[in-house]
Coordinates of C-alpha atoms in Angstrom, one line a residue:
X1 CA 3.5 21.4 40.7
X2 CA 1.3 18.9 38.5
X3 CA 2.6 15.4 38.1
X4 CA 1.9 12.9 35.5
X5 CA -0.7 10.2 36.8
X6 CA 0.3 6.7 36.5
X7 CA -2.1 5.6 33.7
X8 CA -0.6 8.4 31.5
X9 CA 2.7 7.6 32.4
X10 CA 1.9 4.1 31.4
X11 CA 0.6 4.8 27.8
X12 CA 3.4 7.3 27.1
X13 CA 5.9 4.8 27.8
X14 CA 4.3 2.1 25.6
X15 CA 3.9 4.9 22.7
X16 CA 7.7 5.7 23.3
X17 CA 9.1 2.3 22.8
X18 CA 6.4 1.9 20.0
X19 CA 7.9 4.8 17.9
X20 CA 11.5 3.5 18.6
X21 CA 10.9 0.0 17.1
X22 CA 9.1 1.5 14.4
X23 CA 11.8 3.7 13.3
X24 CA 14.3 0.8 13.8
X25 CA 12.1 -1.0 11.2
X26 CA 11.7 1.7 8.7
X27 CA 15.5 2.2 8.9
X28 CA 16.3 -1.3 8.4
X29 CA 13.8 -2.0 5.8
X30 CA 14.5 1.3 4.0
X31 CA 18.5 0.8 3.9
X32 CA 17.5 -2.9 2.6
X33 CA 15.9 -1.8 -0.3
X34 CA 18.9 0.5 -1.5
X35 CA 21.2 -2.4 -0.9
X36 CA 18.9 -4.7 -2.8
X37 CA 18.8 -2.2 -5.7
X38 CA 22.3 -2.2 -5.8
X39 CA 22.8 -6.1 -5.5
X40 CA 20.1 -7.3 -8.3
X41 CA 22.7 -6.5 -11.6
X42 CA 25.4 -8.5 -9.5
X43 CA 22.8 -11.6 -9.6
X44 CA 24.0 -13.9 -12.4
X45 CA 21.7 -17.0 -10.6
X46 CA 18.0 -16.7 -10.6
X47 CA 17.9 -18.5 -7.2
X48 CA 20.1 -15.9 -5.7
X49 CA 17.9 -13.2 -7.6
X50 CA 14.8 -15.0 -6.3
X51 CA 16.2 -14.5 -2.7
X52 CA 17.2 -11.1 -3.3
X53 CA 13.8 -10.2 -4.4
X54 CA 11.9 -12.0 -1.4
X55 CA 14.1 -9.4 0.9
X56 CA 13.0 -6.5 -1.0
X57 CA 9.4 -7.6 -0.9
X58 CA 9.8 -8.1 2.9
X59 CA 11.3 -4.5 3.3
X60 CA 8.5 -3.1 1.2
X61 CA 5.9 -4.8 3.4
X62 CA 7.2 -3.4 6.5
X63 CA 7.5 -0.1 5.2
X64 CA 3.9 -0.3 3.9
X65 CA 2.5 -1.4 7.3
X66 CA 4.6 1.0 9.8
X67 CA 4.1 4.1 7.9
X68 CA 0.3 3.5 7.5
X69 CA 0.1 2.6 11.0
X70 CA 2.1 5.6 12.5
X71 CA 0.1 8.0 10.3
X72 CA -3.0 6.5 12.0
X73 CA -1.6 6.4 15.2
X74 CA -0.4 10.1 15.0
X75 CA -3.3 11.9 13.5
X76 CA -6.2 9.6 14.1
X77 CA -9.3 11.3 13.1
X78 CA -7.2 13.5 10.5
X79 CA -5.4 10.7 9.2
X80 CA -7.4 10.3 6.3
X81 CA -5.8 13.5 4.6
X82 CA -2.4 12.3 5.4
X83 CA -2.9 8.7 4.3
X84 CA -4.0 10.4 1.0
X85 CA -0.6 12.2 0.7
X86 CA 1.2 9.2 1.5
X87 CA -0.4 7.1 -0.9
X88 CA 0.0 10.0 -3.5
X89 CA 3.7 9.6 -3.2
X90 CA 3.5 5.5 -3.2
X91 CA 1.8 6.2 -6.8
X92 CA 4.2 8.8 -7.9
X93 CA 7.4 6.7 -7.3
X94 CA 5.5 4.0 -9.2
X95 CA 5.1 6.3 -12.4
X96 CA 8.8 7.8 -11.7
X97 CA 10.4 4.7 -11.9
X98 CA 9.8 3.4 -15.5
X99 CA 11.1 6.8 -16.8
X100 CA 14.2 6.3 -14.8
X101 CA 14.8 3.0 -16.3
X102 CA 13.4 3.8 -19.9
X103 CA 16.7 5.4 -21.0
X104 CA 18.7 2.5 -20.2
X105 CA 16.6 -0.4 -21.9
X106 CA 17.3 -1.7 -25.3
X107 CA 15.0 -2.2 -28.3
X108 CA 17.8 -4.8 -29.6
X109 CA 19.3 -7.9 -28.3
X110 CA 21.3 -7.7 -25.2
X111 CA 23.7 -9.9 -26.1
X112 CA 26.3 -9.4 -29.3
X113 CA 27.1 -12.5 -31.3
X114 CA 27.6 -13.3 -34.8
X115 CA 23.5 -13.7 -35.3
X116 CA 22.7 -10.4 -33.4
X117 CA 21.2 -8.7 -36.4
X118 CA 18.9 -11.6 -37.1
X119 CA 17.8 -12.0 -33.4
X120 CA 17.1 -8.4 -33.3
X121 CA 14.5 -8.7 -35.9
X122 CA 12.8 -11.6 -34.1
X123 CA 12.2 -9.5 -30.7
X124 CA 8.7 -8.2 -32.2
X125 CA 7.4 -11.7 -33.0
X126 CA 8.4 -13.4 -30.2
X127 CA 6.9 -10.7 -27.8
X128 CA 3.5 -11.2 -30.0
X129 CA 4.0 -15.0 -29.2
X130 CA 4.6 -14.7 -25.5
X131 CA 1.2 -13.0 -25.3
X132 CA -1.3 -15.2 -23.0
X133 CA -3.6 -17.4 -24.7
X134 CA -2.5 -20.0 -27.6
X135 CA 1.2 -19.0 -27.5
X136 CA 3.1 -19.7 -30.6
X137 CA 6.3 -21.9 -31.0
X138 CA 9.3 -20.2 -30.1
X139 CA 12.0 -22.8 -31.4
X140 CA 12.1 -21.0 -35.1
X141 CA 13.3 -18.0 -33.6
X142 CA 16.9 -17.4 -33.1
X143 CA 18.0 -15.6 -29.9
X144 CA 21.9 -15.9 -29.1
X145 CA 22.6 -17.1 -25.3
X146 CA 26.0 -16.7 -25.4
X147 CA 28.6 -13.5 -26.3
X148 CA 29.2 -10.3 -24.8
X149 CA 26.6 -8.6 -22.8
X150 CA 26.0 -4.9 -23.9
X151 CA 23.0 -4.0 -21.8
X152 CA 23.2 -0.7 -19.4
X153 CA 20.1 -1.4 -17.4
X154 CA 22.5 -1.9 -14.2
X155 CA 22.6 1.8 -14.2
X156 CA 18.9 2.2 -13.5
X157 CA 19.1 -0.2 -10.5
X158 CA 22.1 1.8 -9.1
X159 CA 20.4 5.0 -9.5
X160 CA 17.3 3.9 -7.8
X161 CA 19.4 2.7 -5.0
X162 CA 21.3 6.1 -4.6
X163 CA 17.4 8.1 -4.8
X164 CA 16.2 5.8 -2.2
X165 CA 19.6 6.3 0.2
X166 CA 18.5 9.8 1.7
X167 CA 15.6 7.7 3.2
X168 CA 17.4 5.4 5.8
X169 CA 20.0 8.5 6.4
X170 CA 17.0 10.7 7.3
X171 CA 15.3 8.0 9.7
X172 CA 18.6 7.6 11.4
X173 CA 19.1 11.1 11.7
X174 CA 15.7 11.1 13.5
X175 CA 16.7 8.3 15.9
X176 CA 19.9 10.3 16.8
X177 CA 18.2 13.2 17.2
X178 CA 15.6 11.8 19.6
X179 CA 18.6 9.9 21.4
X180 CA 17.1 6.3 20.5
X181 CA 20.2 4.9 19.2
X182 CA 21.3 2.8 22.1
X183 CA 25.3 3.0 21.8
X184 CA 25.1 6.9 20.8
X185 CA 22.6 8.7 22.3
X186 CA 22.4 7.5 25.9
X187 CA 19.4 7.5 28.0
X188 CA 16.4 8.3 25.7
X189 CA 14.8 11.4 26.6
X190 CA 10.9 11.9 26.4
X191 CA 9.6 13.9 23.3
X192 CA 7.6 16.0 25.7
X193 CA 9.0 17.8 28.5
X194 CA 7.6 16.7 32.3
X195 CA 5.7 20.1 32.5
X196 CA 4.2 19.8 29.2
X197 CA 3.2 15.8 29.8
X198 CA 1.5 16.8 33.1
X199 CA -0.6 19.7 31.3
X200 CA -1.2 17.2 28.8
X201 CA -2.5 14.5 31.5
X202 CA -4.6 17.2 33.5
X203 CA -7.1 16.8 35.1
X204 CA -4.6 13.8 36.6
X205 CA -7.1 11.8 38.2
X206 CA -8.9 10.6 35.4
X207 CA -6.9 7.7 34.7
X208 CA -7.4 6.5 38.3
X209 CA -11.4 6.4 37.4
X210 CA -11.0 3.7 35.1
X211 CA -10.1 -0.1 35.8
X212 CA -6.4 -1.4 35.5
X213 CA -8.1 -3.7 32.8
X214 CA -9.0 -0.7 30.6
X215 CA -5.7 0.8 30.4
X216 CA -4.0 -1.0 28.1
X217 CA -6.8 -1.0 25.7
X218 CA -6.3 2.8 25.0
X219 CA -3.8 2.0 22.3
X220 CA -4.4 -1.5 21.6
X221 CA -2.9 -2.5 18.4
X222 CA -1.1 0.3 17.9
X223 CA 1.6 0.5 20.8
X224 CA 4.1 -1.6 18.8
X225 CA 4.5 -3.8 15.7
X226 CA 3.4 -7.1 17.6
X227 CA 0.5 -5.9 19.7
X228 CA -1.8 -7.3 17.2
X229 CA -0.7 -10.7 18.0
X230 CA -1.5 -10.4 21.9
X231 CA -4.6 -12.4 22.9
X232 CA -5.2 -9.9 25.3
X233 CA -6.3 -7.2 22.8
X234 CA -9.2 -9.9 22.1
X235 CA -10.8 -10.7 25.1
X236 CA -14.4 -9.5 25.5
X237 CA -14.5 -8.4 21.7
X238 CA -17.7 -8.8 20.2
X239 CA -18.2 -10.9 16.7
X240 CA -18.7 -7.4 14.8
X241 CA -14.9 -6.2 16.0
X242 CA -13.6 -9.3 14.2
X243 CA -16.2 -8.8 11.2
X244 CA -15.2 -4.9 10.6
X245 CA -11.4 -6.5 10.4
X246 CA -12.3 -9.2 8.0
X247 CA -14.4 -7.4 5.7
X248 CA -12.5 -4.3 5.3
X249 CA -9.4 -6.9 4.2
X250 CA -11.6 -8.5 1.7
X251 CA -12.7 -5.3 0.2
X252 CA -8.9 -4.3 -0.2
X253 CA -8.1 -7.5 -1.3
X254 CA -10.2 -7.3 -4.2
X255 CA -9.4 -3.5 -5.1
X256 CA -5.7 -3.7 -4.8
X257 CA -5.9 -7.2 -6.7
X258 CA -7.9 -5.3 -9.3
X259 CA -4.9 -2.8 -9.3
X260 CA -2.2 -5.6 -9.6
X261 CA -4.0 -7.5 -12.3
X262 CA -5.1 -4.8 -14.4
X263 CA -1.7 -2.9 -14.7
X264 CA 0.0 -6.4 -15.4
X265 CA -2.4 -7.7 -18.1
X266 CA -4.0 -4.8 -19.8
X267 CA -1.0 -4.6 -22.6
X268 CA -1.8 -8.4 -23.4
X269 CA -5.5 -7.8 -23.7
X270 CA -4.9 -4.8 -25.9
X271 CA -2.7 -6.5 -28.3
X272 CA -5.0 -9.5 -28.5
X273 CA -7.8 -9.5 -30.8
X274 CA -10.4 -7.9 -31.5
X275 CA -8.7 -5.0 -30.5
X276 CA -5.4 -5.9 -31.9
X277 CA -3.8 -2.5 -30.7
X278 CA 0.1 -1.5 -32.1
X279 CA 2.6 -3.0 -29.4
X280 CA 4.0 0.6 -28.6
X281 CA 0.9 2.3 -28.5
X282 CA -0.5 -0.7 -25.9
X283 CA 2.6 -0.1 -24.0
X284 CA 1.1 3.5 -22.8
X285 CA -1.6 2.0 -21.2
X286 CA -0.1 0.8 -17.7
X287 CA 1.6 4.2 -17.6
X288 CA -1.9 5.8 -18.3
X289 CA -3.3 3.5 -15.5
X290 CA -0.5 4.5 -13.0
X291 CA -0.3 8.3 -14.2
X292 CA -4.3 8.6 -13.1
X293 CA -4.1 6.6 -10.1
X294 CA -1.4 9.1 -8.9
X295 CA -3.6 12.1 -10.3
X296 CA -6.3 10.6 -8.2
X297 CA -4.4 10.3 -5.2
X298 CA -3.4 14.1 -5.4
X299 CA -7.1 15.1 -6.0
X300 CA -8.2 13.2 -3.0
X301 CA -6.2 15.1 -0.6
X302 CA -8.3 18.3 -0.6
X303 CA -11.3 16.0 -1.2
X304 CA -10.7 13.8 1.9
X305 CA -10.7 17.2 3.9
X306 CA -14.5 17.6 3.0
X307 CA -15.7 14.0 2.3
X308 CA -15.9 11.3 4.9
X309 CA -14.2 8.2 4.1
X310 CA -17.1 5.9 3.9
X311 CA -18.4 8.1 1.2
X312 CA -15.2 7.9 -1.0
X313 CA -15.0 4.4 -0.6
X314 CA -18.5 4.0 -1.8
X315 CA -18.0 5.9 -5.0
X316 CA -14.8 4.3 -5.7
X317 CA -16.3 0.7 -5.6
X318 CA -19.4 1.9 -7.5
X319 CA -17.3 3.8 -9.9
X320 CA -15.0 0.8 -10.4
X321 CA -17.9 -1.6 -11.0
X322 CA -19.7 0.9 -13.6
X323 CA -16.1 1.3 -15.6
X324 CA -15.7 -2.5 -16.0
X325 CA -19.4 -2.7 -17.3
X326 CA -18.9 -0.1 -19.8
X327 CA -15.6 -1.8 -21.0
X328 CA -17.3 -5.1 -21.2
X329 CA -20.2 -3.2 -23.2
X330 CA -17.6 -1.5 -25.4
X331 CA -14.9 -4.0 -25.5
X332 CA -14.4 -3.6 -29.3
X333 CA -13.4 -0.1 -28.8
X334 CA -9.6 1.0 -28.6
X335 CA -10.6 4.5 -27.5
X336 CA -12.9 3.8 -24.7
X337 CA -10.2 1.0 -23.5
X338 CA -7.9 4.1 -23.2
X339 CA -10.9 6.2 -21.3
X340 CA -11.9 3.2 -19.4
X341 CA -8.1 2.7 -18.3
X342 CA -8.1 6.4 -16.9
X343 CA -11.4 6.1 -15.2
X344 CA -10.4 2.8 -13.6
X345 CA -7.3 4.6 -12.3
X346 CA -8.9 7.3 -10.8
X347 CA -11.4 5.3 -8.9
X348 CA -9.0 3.0 -7.5
X349 CA -6.4 5.4 -6.5
X350 CA -8.2 6.3 -3.1
X351 CA -9.6 3.3 -2.0
X352 CA -7.0 2.0 0.2
X353 CA -6.2 5.3 2.3
X354 CA -10.1 6.1 2.4
X355 CA -10.7 2.2 3.5
X356 CA -8.2 2.5 5.9
X357 CA -9.1 5.6 7.6
X358 CA -13.0 4.4 7.8
X359 CA -12.1 1.0 9.3
X360 CA -9.9 2.6 11.9
X361 CA -12.6 5.2 12.5
X362 CA -15.3 2.6 13.2
X363 CA -13.0 0.7 15.9
X364 CA -12.3 4.1 17.3
X365 CA -8.3 3.5 16.7
X366 CA -8.4 0.6 18.9
X367 CA -8.0 -2.4 16.7
X368 CA -5.4 -4.0 14.4
X369 CA -7.0 -2.7 11.2
X370 CA -4.0 -1.2 9.6
X371 CA -2.0 -4.5 9.8
X372 CA -4.8 -6.8 8.7
X373 CA -5.8 -4.3 5.9
X374 CA -2.4 -4.2 4.7
X375 CA -1.8 -7.7 4.7
X376 CA -5.1 -8.4 2.7
X377 CA -4.3 -6.0 0.3
X378 CA -0.8 -7.5 -0.3
X379 CA -2.2 -10.8 -0.5
X380 CA -4.9 -9.6 -3.1
X381 CA -2.5 -8.2 -5.2
X382 CA -0.2 -11.5 -5.6
X383 CA -3.3 -14.0 -5.9
X384 CA -5.6 -12.3 -8.3
X385 CA -2.6 -11.7 -10.6
X386 CA -2.0 -15.4 -10.6
X387 CA -5.7 -16.1 -10.9
X388 CA -6.0 -14.0 -14.0
X389 CA -3.3 -14.8 -15.8
X390 CA -4.1 -18.6 -15.7
X391 CA -7.8 -17.9 -16.7
X392 CA -6.8 -15.4 -19.8
X393 CA -4.2 -18.3 -20.9
X394 CA -7.0 -21.0 -20.8
X395 CA -10.2 -18.7 -21.7
X396 CA -8.9 -15.7 -23.8
X397 CA -8.2 -12.2 -23.5
X398 CA -11.9 -11.5 -23.1
X399 CA -12.1 -13.2 -19.3
X400 CA -9.8 -10.2 -18.4
X401 CA -12.7 -7.7 -18.3
X402 CA -14.7 -10.5 -17.1
X403 CA -12.6 -11.1 -14.1
X404 CA -12.4 -7.7 -13.3
X405 CA -16.2 -7.1 -13.3
X406 CA -16.4 -10.5 -10.9
X407 CA -13.8 -8.8 -8.8
X408 CA -15.6 -5.1 -8.5
X409 CA -19.1 -7.0 -7.7
X410 CA -17.5 -8.8 -4.9
X411 CA -15.5 -5.6 -3.6
X412 CA -19.0 -3.8 -3.5
X413 CA -20.8 -6.8 -1.8
X414 CA -17.9 -6.7 0.9
X415 CA -18.2 -3.0 1.3
X416 CA -21.9 -3.4 1.9
X417 CA -21.2 -6.1 4.6
X418 CA -18.7 -3.7 6.1
X419 CA -21.4 -0.9 6.6
X420 CA -23.8 -3.5 7.7
X421 CA -21.4 -4.6 10.7
X422 CA -20.4 -0.8 11.1
X423 CA -24.1 0.0 12.3
X424 CA -24.2 -3.1 14.6
X425 CA -20.7 -2.2 16.1
X426 CA -21.2 -1.1 19.7
X427 CA -20.6 2.7 20.3
X428 CA -18.6 4.2 23.0
X429 CA -20.8 5.7 25.7
X430 CA -20.3 9.2 26.8
X431 CA -19.8 8.5 30.2
X432 CA -16.8 6.0 29.7
X433 CA -15.5 8.4 27.1
X434 CA -15.2 11.2 29.2
X435 CA -13.7 8.8 32.3
X436 CA -11.5 6.7 30.2
X437 CA -7.8 7.2 29.6
X438 CA -8.6 7.3 25.9
X439 CA -9.1 11.3 26.2
X440 CA -5.9 12.0 28.0
X441 CA -4.1 9.7 26.0
X442 CA -5.0 11.1 22.6
X443 CA -3.5 14.6 22.8
X444 CA -0.5 12.9 24.4
X445 CA 0.3 10.6 21.4
X446 CA -0.3 13.6 18.9
X447 CA 1.9 16.2 20.8
X448 CA 4.6 13.4 21.2
X449 CA 4.7 12.9 17.4
X450 CA 4.2 16.5 16.2
X451 CA 6.8 18.1 18.1

């Protein structure tokens, strides 16, 4: 009867622990989001609301990192298709949420008082005055601050909390099924039986050919949530190893930053001169943008099966650059603003999953690319919105497109550096590839999760 070698057993135990950590983190984060959405309508203090929103942001960041990391770990070279599917549902949720909230939003003031009628008529003027760049004087507009609150927007938050609730329930059922719940499941059983594990590890002596220093390297960066913080993973790494991480994160810093700033300020740009689009029409622009992001991610699922991630990223960054150039040239055309918004959504749609798959492929799934890239994208989405908002306020609405053009140029430049470092990155030798535990580890991980 075949037995599992010590190296394969070591790798498998680490993967089992990493899966349990990831599932517990997913359960806690998804449950926290449902609780946050249920609590938000009850927050009557801005400090309490800020704390609650911070908790929601932390939970969403955990879900984003873990889901991407586990898909890369499970499917590796086939992960591009699954990453595109994952991010399609992210975009679909972003498109669906406003539609759920819309029936509960009011076009009039939400506080009833003696002056409600006058206040409601002032709301369009106030919205116009709040547009960045030369805000008007709001002191002469009468808005009641005291009275009976008649808004129904709380129902939208509670509906979203209920819609999200099946997610933590499903994760908990998976934990229970795999006997990973400490107080209920008893001892955790392997996702592969002993016989199957022996078959996956055969020929069994391959692990003995590698040195002890090579064994933990087989899944470095993906074994658990904190493995990227361990200094042993960086020993002996070349400078190109770090350069690939940094340049990949900088590309997503720019592209995800463009997503955040464009969706956040395209309405403000449209209602200002020279376009002066009607407020109701301008309100369709963010929805159009997110709609085409969702459509683009759906299209990218079959496309990623035929096209390499590097090629898709190149098409995306070049498309973003050309779109912003045309938006600058036809800056006085309302029609082209809608066409450009749709085009920008299509090109930005698959950038994140394609870049993640490309970077992990360069690093042979042994680096910390998923964590680094998700962090870079999140920081870019936060920082560039603040930067563009302040520039629009000081320089006018036209600077909105200029900033997008600059960010697009930077994204293309960082992508060119990434391709350069890819060519310089050391390739694994065939002899080492055949003798290393990576060969045995890959099917072990894949079979372990697909069961």
